[in-house]
Amino acid sequence: MIQTIDLRGHKPSPSELSDLVPRSLTDVSVAQLAAQELIDDVVARGEQAILDQALRFDGVAPASIRVSQSEIDDAVAQLDPAVRTALESAIDRVRKATRAQVPPPTTTSLGPGALVEQRWQPVDRVGLYVPGGKAVYPSSVVMNVVPAQVAGVSSIALVSPPQKQFGGSVHPTILGAAGLLGITEVYAMGGAGAIGALAHGIPSLGLDPVQVITGPGNVYVAAAKRIVHGRAGIDSEAGPTEILIIADDSADASFVVADLVSQAEHDELAAAVLVTDSARLADSVRSLLDDAARSTRHADRVAVALDGVQSAIVLVDDLAAAADFSNAYGPEHLEIQTSDPDALLPAIHSAGAIFLGAYSPVSLGDYLAGSNHVLPTGGQSRFSSGLGAYTFLRPQQVIRYDSAALREVSGRIHALAESENLPAHAEAVAARFESTDR
């Protein structure tokens, strides 16, 4: 079912490793033309375009694109008690962990009267996308909303595709999660058109443009985020989910199998990768994986994902080679199931989130670890991070110099300005002392 990549006895160069890592064949660029047309349609025709797109892609047009407050309140009241308790716990834990991501303002003194302050200002308004395809993701409401609230964002709009089984409204569990968080601005819209609506606004709906758009979605959502980036900030171009597990001979094969299957159930393009220096463990995982995949509820989806080019069991000579492979891959989720996970941690440079030890599965991070599950995919963790309060914060520098402090550095400013052939820069400083120097 799952391919094997045997790298034992071979030490690939960094460029070779980049070519060897298994990847989904998904290419966001192939969806850009279609996404651009949908966005242009929304800009031109506003809410009618949203209604037409909903009918075309979701099979139903919402009676009202803006969800009423009474519907949100009803969804909260009708939440399954166990789900509500779990959501409230997730909200609390994510809020506590996210508070550590907001730096305090600091001031650096560079001399008498020479101060540079660092402050982190939240954006004013954000748009949060919650998908509604193969599954319902109330946890994504939590993971998107809480960091924005902790950052201090004052205006939050949430969009999610209309659901045919609920008369074209947003799924009630999504609405319930939004209501628990105090979100009052919710729209039944999805896909590339929804991203365009958030970036450009729809005046007839009272939907004002946002400054930052976050949240995962399909390839058209990812393409739309690429298109609007510049008009609004984005978190990342989220692709199919992925897990990479580094495990040695001490790992429990049944745990490894369960975690590979848990990610494969998301999507046929989901990536499930085991990297190990133990041939025994690889054989054990392979022998257990077929039965586990067949017996799970979404067996067909899991089988396609595990059989895809993006999934593999990778054999390496040692854990150092495993870390090198993982860093080249840059996984969304990295599990380390070894006899001493902390010893390997310093060798890990690129990962969206790292789960240490046998009892820190990715499922924990998806819901109740307190960490955020909106993470970079497709190798983007090599240069970017997951969603956090910092996604909605802008670091700003505040400069405070008095006359004496400016005079003290004026000669050096003059020298650098002349070296760059920008004499007016030097003159702007000199002008402040002309009356006192006469």
PDB file of C-alpha atoms in Angstrom, residues 196-416:
ATOM      1  CA  GLY A 196     -12.140  37.903  -2.859  1.00  0.00           C
ATOM      2  CA  ALA A 197     -15.067  39.229  -0.830  1.00  0.00           C
ATOM      3  CA  LEU A 198     -12.921  39.508   2.293  1.00  0.00           C
ATOM      4  CA  ALA A 199     -10.130  41.294   0.436  1.00  0.00           C
ATOM      5  CA  HIS A 200     -12.330  43.720  -1.539  1.00  0.00           C
ATOM      6  CA  GLY A 201     -15.460  43.945   0.603  1.00  0.00           C
ATOM      7  CA  ILE A 202     -19.105  43.888  -0.486  1.00  0.00           C
ATOM      8  CA  PRO A 203     -20.773  47.188   0.455  1.00  0.00           C
ATOM      9  CA  SER A 204     -24.343  45.915   0.006  1.00  0.00           C
ATOM     10  CA  LEU A 205     -23.682  43.283   2.677  1.00  0.00           C
ATOM     11  CA  GLY A 206     -21.949  45.703   5.005  1.00  0.00           C
ATOM     12  CA  LEU A 207     -18.805  43.578   4.535  1.00  0.00           C
ATOM     13  CA  ASP A 208     -15.806  45.891   4.801  1.00  0.00           C
ATOM     14  CA  PRO A 209     -12.408  44.844   3.401  1.00  0.00           C
ATOM     15  CA  VAL A 210     -10.033  43.146   5.833  1.00  0.00           C
ATOM     16  CA  GLN A 211      -6.306  43.604   6.370  1.00  0.00           C
ATOM     17  CA  VAL A 212      -5.370  39.956   6.973  1.00  0.00           C
ATOM     18  CA  ILE A 213      -6.962  36.700   5.748  1.00  0.00           C
ATOM     19  CA  THR A 214      -6.204  33.392   7.455  1.00  0.00           C
ATOM     20  CA  GLY A 215      -7.464  29.835   7.459  1.00  0.00           C
ATOM     21  CA  PRO A 216      -7.042  26.652   5.403  1.00  0.00           C
ATOM     22  CA  GLY A 217      -9.030  25.645   2.331  1.00  0.00           C
ATOM     23  CA  ASN A 218      -8.843  23.792  -0.964  1.00  0.00           C
ATOM     24  CA  VAL A 219      -6.521  24.578  -3.867  1.00  0.00           C
ATOM     25  CA  TYR A 220      -8.827  27.338  -5.121  1.00  0.00           C
ATOM     26  CA  VAL A 221      -8.815  29.017  -1.725  1.00  0.00           C
ATOM     27  CA  ALA A 222      -5.018  28.779  -1.683  1.00  0.00           C
ATOM     28  CA  ALA A 223      -4.834  30.255  -5.193  1.00  0.00           C
ATOM     29  CA  ALA A 224      -7.199  33.070  -4.208  1.00  0.00           C
ATOM     30  CA  LYS A 225      -5.053  33.923  -1.196  1.00  0.00           C
ATOM     31  CA  ARG A 226      -2.030  34.125  -3.486  1.00  0.00           C
ATOM     32  CA  ILE A 227      -3.947  36.494  -5.788  1.00  0.00           C
ATOM     33  CA  VAL A 228      -5.148  38.894  -3.075  1.00  0.00           C
ATOM     34  CA  HIS A 229      -1.840  38.893  -1.195  1.00  0.00           C
ATOM     35  CA  GLY A 230      -0.687  42.489  -1.290  1.00  0.00           C
ATOM     36  CA  ARG A 231      -4.186  43.869  -0.997  1.00  0.00           C
ATOM     37  CA  ALA A 232      -4.474  41.901   2.257  1.00  0.00           C
ATOM     38  CA  GLY A 233      -1.966  39.921   4.252  1.00  0.00           C
ATOM     39  CA  ILE A 234      -2.327  36.141   4.389  1.00  0.00           C
ATOM     40  CA  ASP A 235      -1.090  33.444   6.734  1.00  0.00           C
ATOM     41  CA  SER A 236      -0.016  30.926   4.065  1.00  0.00           C
ATOM     42  CA  GLU A 237      -1.201  29.008   1.015  1.00  0.00           C
ATOM     43  CA  ALA A 238      -2.398  25.928   2.859  1.00  0.00           C
ATOM     44  CA  GLY A 239      -2.228  22.655   0.948  1.00  0.00           C
ATOM     45  CA  PRO A 240      -3.058  19.043   1.845  1.00  0.00           C
ATOM     46  CA  THR A 241      -2.177  18.061   5.401  1.00  0.00           C
ATOM     47  CA  GLU A 242       0.977  16.094   6.171  1.00  0.00           C
ATOM     48  CA  ILE A 243       2.618  14.185   8.979  1.00  0.00           C
ATOM     49  CA  LEU A 244       6.232  13.059   9.210  1.00  0.00           C
ATOM     50  CA  ILE A 245       7.184  10.689  12.019  1.00  0.00           C
ATOM     51  CA  ILE A 246      10.790  10.115  13.047  1.00  0.00           C
ATOM     52  CA  ALA A 247      10.915   6.849  14.967  1.00  0.00           C
ATOM     53  CA  ASP A 248      13.581   4.427  16.118  1.00  0.00           C
ATOM     54  CA  ASP A 249      13.455   0.808  17.255  1.00  0.00           C
ATOM     55  CA  SER A 250      11.946   1.809  20.607  1.00  0.00           C
ATOM     56  CA  ALA A 251       8.749   3.146  19.002  1.00  0.00           C
ATOM     57  CA  ASP A 252       5.441   1.327  19.318  1.00  0.00           C
ATOM     58  CA  ALA A 253       4.486   0.344  15.762  1.00  0.00           C
ATOM     59  CA  SER A 254       0.772   0.474  16.575  1.00  0.00           C
ATOM     60  CA  PHE A 255       1.109   4.120  17.699  1.00  0.00           C
ATOM     61  CA  VAL A 256       2.963   5.016  14.511  1.00  0.00           C
ATOM     62  CA  VAL A 257       0.330   3.306  12.357  1.00  0.00           C
ATOM     63  CA  ALA A 258      -2.539   5.023  14.177  1.00  0.00           C
ATOM     64  CA  ASP A 259      -0.941   8.426  13.639  1.00  0.00           C
ATOM     65  CA  LEU A 260      -0.242   7.823   9.944  1.00  0.00           C
ATOM     66  CA  VAL A 261      -3.853   6.780   9.389  1.00  0.00           C
ATOM     67  CA  SER A 262      -5.197   9.726  11.400  1.00  0.00           C
ATOM     68  CA  GLN A 263      -3.654  12.209   8.981  1.00  0.00           C
ATOM     69  CA  ALA A 264      -4.472  10.162   5.890  1.00  0.00           C
ATOM     70  CA  GLU A 265      -8.198  10.367   6.720  1.00  0.00           C
ATOM     71  CA  HIS A 266      -8.223  14.119   6.050  1.00  0.00           C
ATOM     72  CA  ASP A 267      -7.907  13.939   2.291  1.00  0.00           C
ATOM     73  CA  GLU A 268      -6.847  11.693  -0.584  1.00  0.00           C
ATOM     74  CA  LEU A 269      -3.849  14.009  -1.071  1.00  0.00           C
ATOM     75  CA  ALA A 270      -2.794  13.921   2.596  1.00  0.00           C
ATOM     76  CA  ALA A 271       0.825  12.901   3.153  1.00  0.00           C
ATOM     77  CA  ALA A 272       1.842  10.268   5.715  1.00  0.00           C
ATOM     78  CA  VAL A 273       5.602   9.690   6.034  1.00  0.00           C
ATOM     79  CA  LEU A 274       7.616   7.535   8.440  1.00  0.00           C
ATOM     80  CA  VAL A 275      11.382   8.053   8.638  1.00  0.00           C
ATOM     81  CA  THR A 276      13.221   5.395  10.624  1.00  0.00           C
ATOM     82  CA  ASP A 277      16.611   3.806  11.118  1.00  0.00           C
ATOM     83  CA  SER A 278      14.940   0.544  12.176  1.00  0.00           C
ATOM     84  CA  ALA A 279      14.129  -2.012   9.477  1.00  0.00           C
ATOM     85  CA  ARG A 280      12.259  -4.011  12.116  1.00  0.00           C
ATOM     86  CA  LEU A 281       9.975  -1.088  12.909  1.00  0.00           C
ATOM     87  CA  ALA A 282       9.435  -0.395   9.202  1.00  0.00           C
ATOM     88  CA  ASP A 283       8.369  -4.022   8.654  1.00  0.00           C
ATOM     89  CA  SER A 284       6.055  -3.926  11.667  1.00  0.00           C
ATOM     90  CA  VAL A 285       4.415  -0.700  10.522  1.00  0.00           C
ATOM     91  CA  ARG A 286       3.972  -2.035   7.009  1.00  0.00           C
ATOM     92  CA  SER A 287       2.357  -5.264   8.292  1.00  0.00           C
ATOM     93  CA  LEU A 288      -0.093  -3.378  10.532  1.00  0.00           C
ATOM     94  CA  LEU A 289      -0.916  -0.539   8.177  1.00  0.00           C
ATOM     95  CA  ASP A 290      -3.144  -2.416   5.705  1.00  0.00           C
ATOM     96  CA  ASP A 291      -5.528  -3.728   8.360  1.00  0.00           C
ATOM     97  CA  ALA A 292      -5.635  -0.368  10.145  1.00  0.00           C
ATOM     98  CA  ALA A 293      -6.398   1.443   6.902  1.00  0.00           C
ATOM     99  CA  ARG A 294      -9.147  -1.005   5.928  1.00  0.00           C
ATOM    100  CA  SER A 295     -10.856  -0.899   9.317  1.00  0.00           C
ATOM    101  CA  THR A 296     -11.130   2.885   9.703  1.00  0.00           C
ATOM    102  CA  ARG A 297     -14.365   4.740   8.835  1.00  0.00           C
ATOM    103  CA  HIS A 298     -12.869   6.623   5.876  1.00  0.00           C
ATOM    104  CA  ALA A 299     -11.042   3.577   4.513  1.00  0.00           C
ATOM    105  CA  ASP A 300     -11.313   4.537   0.844  1.00  0.00           C
ATOM    106  CA  ARG A 301      -9.880   7.999   1.446  1.00  0.00           C
ATOM    107  CA  VAL A 302      -7.087   6.631   3.641  1.00  0.00           C
ATOM    108  CA  ALA A 303      -6.129   3.966   1.095  1.00  0.00           C
ATOM    109  CA  VAL A 304      -5.753   6.549  -1.673  1.00  0.00           C
ATOM    110  CA  ALA A 305      -3.648   8.827   0.544  1.00  0.00           C
ATOM    111  CA  LEU A 306      -1.314   6.064   1.714  1.00  0.00           C
ATOM    112  CA  ASP A 307      -0.896   4.730  -1.816  1.00  0.00           C
ATOM    113  CA  GLY A 308      -0.101   8.187  -3.205  1.00  0.00           C
ATOM    114  CA  VAL A 309       3.296   9.524  -4.204  1.00  0.00           C
ATOM    115  CA  GLN A 310       3.204  11.838  -1.180  1.00  0.00           C
ATOM    116  CA  SER A 311       3.291   9.003   1.399  1.00  0.00           C
ATOM    117  CA  ALA A 312       6.252   6.725   2.186  1.00  0.00           C
ATOM    118  CA  ILE A 313       8.292   4.729   4.657  1.00  0.00           C
ATOM    119  CA  VAL A 314      11.834   6.109   4.470  1.00  0.00           C
ATOM    120  CA  LEU A 315      14.757   4.014   5.715  1.00  0.00           C
ATOM    121  CA  VAL A 316      17.899   5.885   6.836  1.00  0.00           C
ATOM    122  CA  ASP A 317      21.174   4.911   8.487  1.00  0.00           C
ATOM    123  CA  ASP A 318      20.711   6.845  11.732  1.00  0.00           C
ATOM    124  CA  LEU A 319      18.671   9.517  13.475  1.00  0.00           C
ATOM    125  CA  ALA A 320      20.975  12.279  12.270  1.00  0.00           C
ATOM    126  CA  ALA A 321      20.054  11.312   8.708  1.00  0.00           C
ATOM    127  CA  ALA A 322      16.390  11.210   9.759  1.00  0.00           C
ATOM    128  CA  ALA A 323      16.660  14.787  11.031  1.00  0.00           C
ATOM    129  CA  ASP A 324      18.314  15.885   7.775  1.00  0.00           C
ATOM    130  CA  PHE A 325      15.509  14.315   5.774  1.00  0.00           C
ATOM    131  CA  SER A 326      12.862  15.958   7.963  1.00  0.00           C
ATOM    132  CA  ASN A 327      14.490  19.387   7.651  1.00  0.00           C
ATOM    133  CA  ALA A 328      14.556  19.036   3.870  1.00  0.00           C
ATOM    134  CA  TYR A 329      10.886  18.046   3.920  1.00  0.00           C
ATOM    135  CA  GLY A 330       9.774  20.816   6.305  1.00  0.00           C
ATOM    136  CA  PRO A 331       6.691  18.973   7.592  1.00  0.00           C
ATOM    137  CA  GLU A 332       3.483  20.564   8.777  1.00  0.00           C
ATOM    138  CA  HIS A 333       3.374  18.095  11.689  1.00  0.00           C
ATOM    139  CA  LEU A 334       6.509  16.355  12.963  1.00  0.00           C
ATOM    140  CA  GLU A 335       6.315  13.590  15.546  1.00  0.00           C
ATOM    141  CA  ILE A 336       9.472  12.308  17.228  1.00  0.00           C
ATOM    142  CA  GLN A 337       8.939   8.852  18.695  1.00  0.00           C
ATOM    143  CA  THR A 338      12.436   7.844  19.774  1.00  0.00           C
ATOM    144  CA  SER A 339      14.032   6.640  22.997  1.00  0.00           C
ATOM    145  CA  ASP A 340      15.229  10.209  23.699  1.00  0.00           C
ATOM    146  CA  PRO A 341      13.162  12.754  21.739  1.00  0.00           C
ATOM    147  CA  ASP A 342      14.765  15.741  23.475  1.00  0.00           C
ATOM    148  CA  ALA A 343      18.212  14.654  22.286  1.00  0.00           C
ATOM    149  CA  LEU A 344      17.048  14.862  18.656  1.00  0.00           C
ATOM    150  CA  LEU A 345      15.142  18.134  19.030  1.00  0.00           C
ATOM    151  CA  PRO A 346      18.184  20.460  18.600  1.00  0.00           C
ATOM    152  CA  ALA A 347      18.806  18.906  15.166  1.00  0.00           C
ATOM    153  CA  ILE A 348      15.305  19.869  13.969  1.00  0.00           C
ATOM    154  CA  HIS A 349      15.182  23.244  12.222  1.00  0.00           C
ATOM    155  CA  SER A 350      12.069  23.153  10.032  1.00  0.00           C
ATOM    156  CA  ALA A 351       8.616  22.032  11.165  1.00  0.00           C
ATOM    157  CA  GLY A 352       5.241  23.639  11.663  1.00  0.00           C
ATOM    158  CA  ALA A 353       4.677  21.940  15.030  1.00  0.00           C
ATOM    159  CA  ILE A 354       6.790  19.311  16.787  1.00  0.00           C
ATOM    160  CA  PHE A 355       5.230  16.562  18.904  1.00  0.00           C
ATOM    161  CA  LEU A 356       7.676  14.918  21.295  1.00  0.00           C
ATOM    162  CA  GLY A 357       7.265  11.390  22.622  1.00  0.00           C
ATOM    163  CA  ALA A 358       4.751   8.586  22.275  1.00  0.00           C
ATOM    164  CA  TYR A 359       1.990  10.453  24.096  1.00  0.00           C
ATOM    165  CA  SER A 360       2.023  13.671  22.089  1.00  0.00           C
ATOM    166  CA  PRO A 361       0.158  12.670  18.903  1.00  0.00           C
ATOM    167  CA  VAL A 362      -0.844  15.169  16.226  1.00  0.00           C
ATOM    168  CA  SER A 363      -4.492  14.623  17.215  1.00  0.00           C
ATOM    169  CA  LEU A 364      -3.671  16.293  20.525  1.00  0.00           C
ATOM    170  CA  GLY A 365      -2.410  19.352  18.672  1.00  0.00           C
ATOM    171  CA  ASP A 366      -5.468  19.391  16.430  1.00  0.00           C
ATOM    172  CA  TYR A 367      -7.730  19.963  19.395  1.00  0.00           C
ATOM    173  CA  LEU A 368      -6.516  20.381  22.954  1.00  0.00           C
ATOM    174  CA  ALA A 369      -2.736  20.723  23.248  1.00  0.00           C
ATOM    175  CA  GLY A 370      -3.056  24.509  23.461  1.00  0.00           C
ATOM    176  CA  SER A 371      -0.922  24.911  20.337  1.00  0.00           C
ATOM    177  CA  ASN A 372      -2.358  26.100  17.021  1.00  0.00           C
ATOM    178  CA  HIS A 373      -3.195  23.628  14.269  1.00  0.00           C
ATOM    179  CA  VAL A 374      -3.151  26.111  11.364  1.00  0.00           C
ATOM    180  CA  LEU A 375       0.342  25.294  10.118  1.00  0.00           C
ATOM    181  CA  PRO A 376       2.461  25.691   6.960  1.00  0.00           C
ATOM    182  CA  THR A 377       2.281  22.820   4.468  1.00  0.00           C
ATOM    183  CA  GLY A 378       4.122  21.823   1.305  1.00  0.00           C
ATOM    184  CA  GLY A 379       7.561  22.540   2.784  1.00  0.00           C
ATOM    185  CA  GLN A 380       6.660  26.111   3.752  1.00  0.00           C
ATOM    186  CA  SER A 381       7.791  25.491   7.349  1.00  0.00           C
ATOM    187  CA  ARG A 382      11.327  25.856   5.991  1.00  0.00           C
ATOM    188  CA  PHE A 383      10.693  29.604   5.778  1.00  0.00           C
ATOM    189  CA  SER A 384       7.439  30.382   7.607  1.00  0.00           C
ATOM    190  CA  SER A 385       5.547  29.607  10.792  1.00  0.00           C
ATOM    191  CA  GLY A 386       2.096  28.520  11.820  1.00  0.00           C
ATOM    192  CA  LEU A 387      -0.763  30.788  12.791  1.00  0.00           C
ATOM    193  CA  GLY A 388      -0.387  32.712  16.031  1.00  0.00           C
ATOM    194  CA  ALA A 389      -1.048  36.043  17.663  1.00  0.00           C
ATOM    195  CA  TYR A 390       2.012  37.340  15.788  1.00  0.00           C
ATOM    196  CA  THR A 391       0.136  36.770  12.485  1.00  0.00           C
ATOM    197  CA  PHE A 392      -2.085  39.709  13.397  1.00  0.00           C
ATOM    198  CA  LEU A 393       0.610  41.935  14.925  1.00  0.00           C
ATOM    199  CA  ARG A 394       2.833  44.487  13.222  1.00  0.00           C
ATOM    200  CA  PRO A 395       6.130  45.295  14.939  1.00  0.00           C
ATOM    201  CA  GLN A 396       6.716  49.035  14.873  1.00  0.00           C
ATOM    202  CA  GLN A 397       9.721  51.122  15.915  1.00  0.00           C
ATOM    203  CA  VAL A 398       9.183  54.425  17.705  1.00  0.00           C
ATOM    204  CA  ILE A 399      12.206  56.750  17.644  1.00  0.00           C
ATOM    205  CA  ARG A 400      12.663  59.436  20.340  1.00  0.00           C
ATOM    206  CA  TYR A 401      15.796  61.609  20.111  1.00  0.00           C
ATOM    207  CA  ASP A 402      16.267  64.966  21.789  1.00  0.00           C
ATOM    208  CA  SER A 403      18.418  67.818  20.444  1.00  0.00           C
ATOM    209  CA  ALA A 404      21.618  66.750  22.176  1.00  0.00           C
ATOM    210  CA  ALA A 405      21.253  63.129  21.045  1.00  0.00           C
ATOM    211  CA  LEU A 406      20.695  64.163  17.419  1.00  0.00           C
ATOM    212  CA  ARG A 407      23.633  66.557  17.493  1.00  0.00           C
ATOM    213  CA  GLU A 408      25.866  63.785  18.838  1.00  0.00           C
ATOM    214  CA  VAL A 409      25.303  61.634  15.714  1.00  0.00           C
ATOM    215  CA  SER A 410      24.877  64.444  13.158  1.00  0.00           C
ATOM    216  CA  GLY A 411      28.424  64.199  11.828  1.00  0.00           C
ATOM    217  CA  ARG A 412      28.061  60.502  11.093  1.00  0.00           C
ATOM    218  CA  ILE A 413      24.689  61.091   9.424  1.00  0.00           C
ATOM    219  CA  HIS A 414      26.369  63.717   7.235  1.00  0.00           C
ATOM    220  CA  ALA A 415      29.143  61.294   6.245  1.00  0.00           C
ATOM    221  CA  LEU A 416      26.736  58.530   5.266  1.00  0.00           C
TER     222      LEU A 416
END
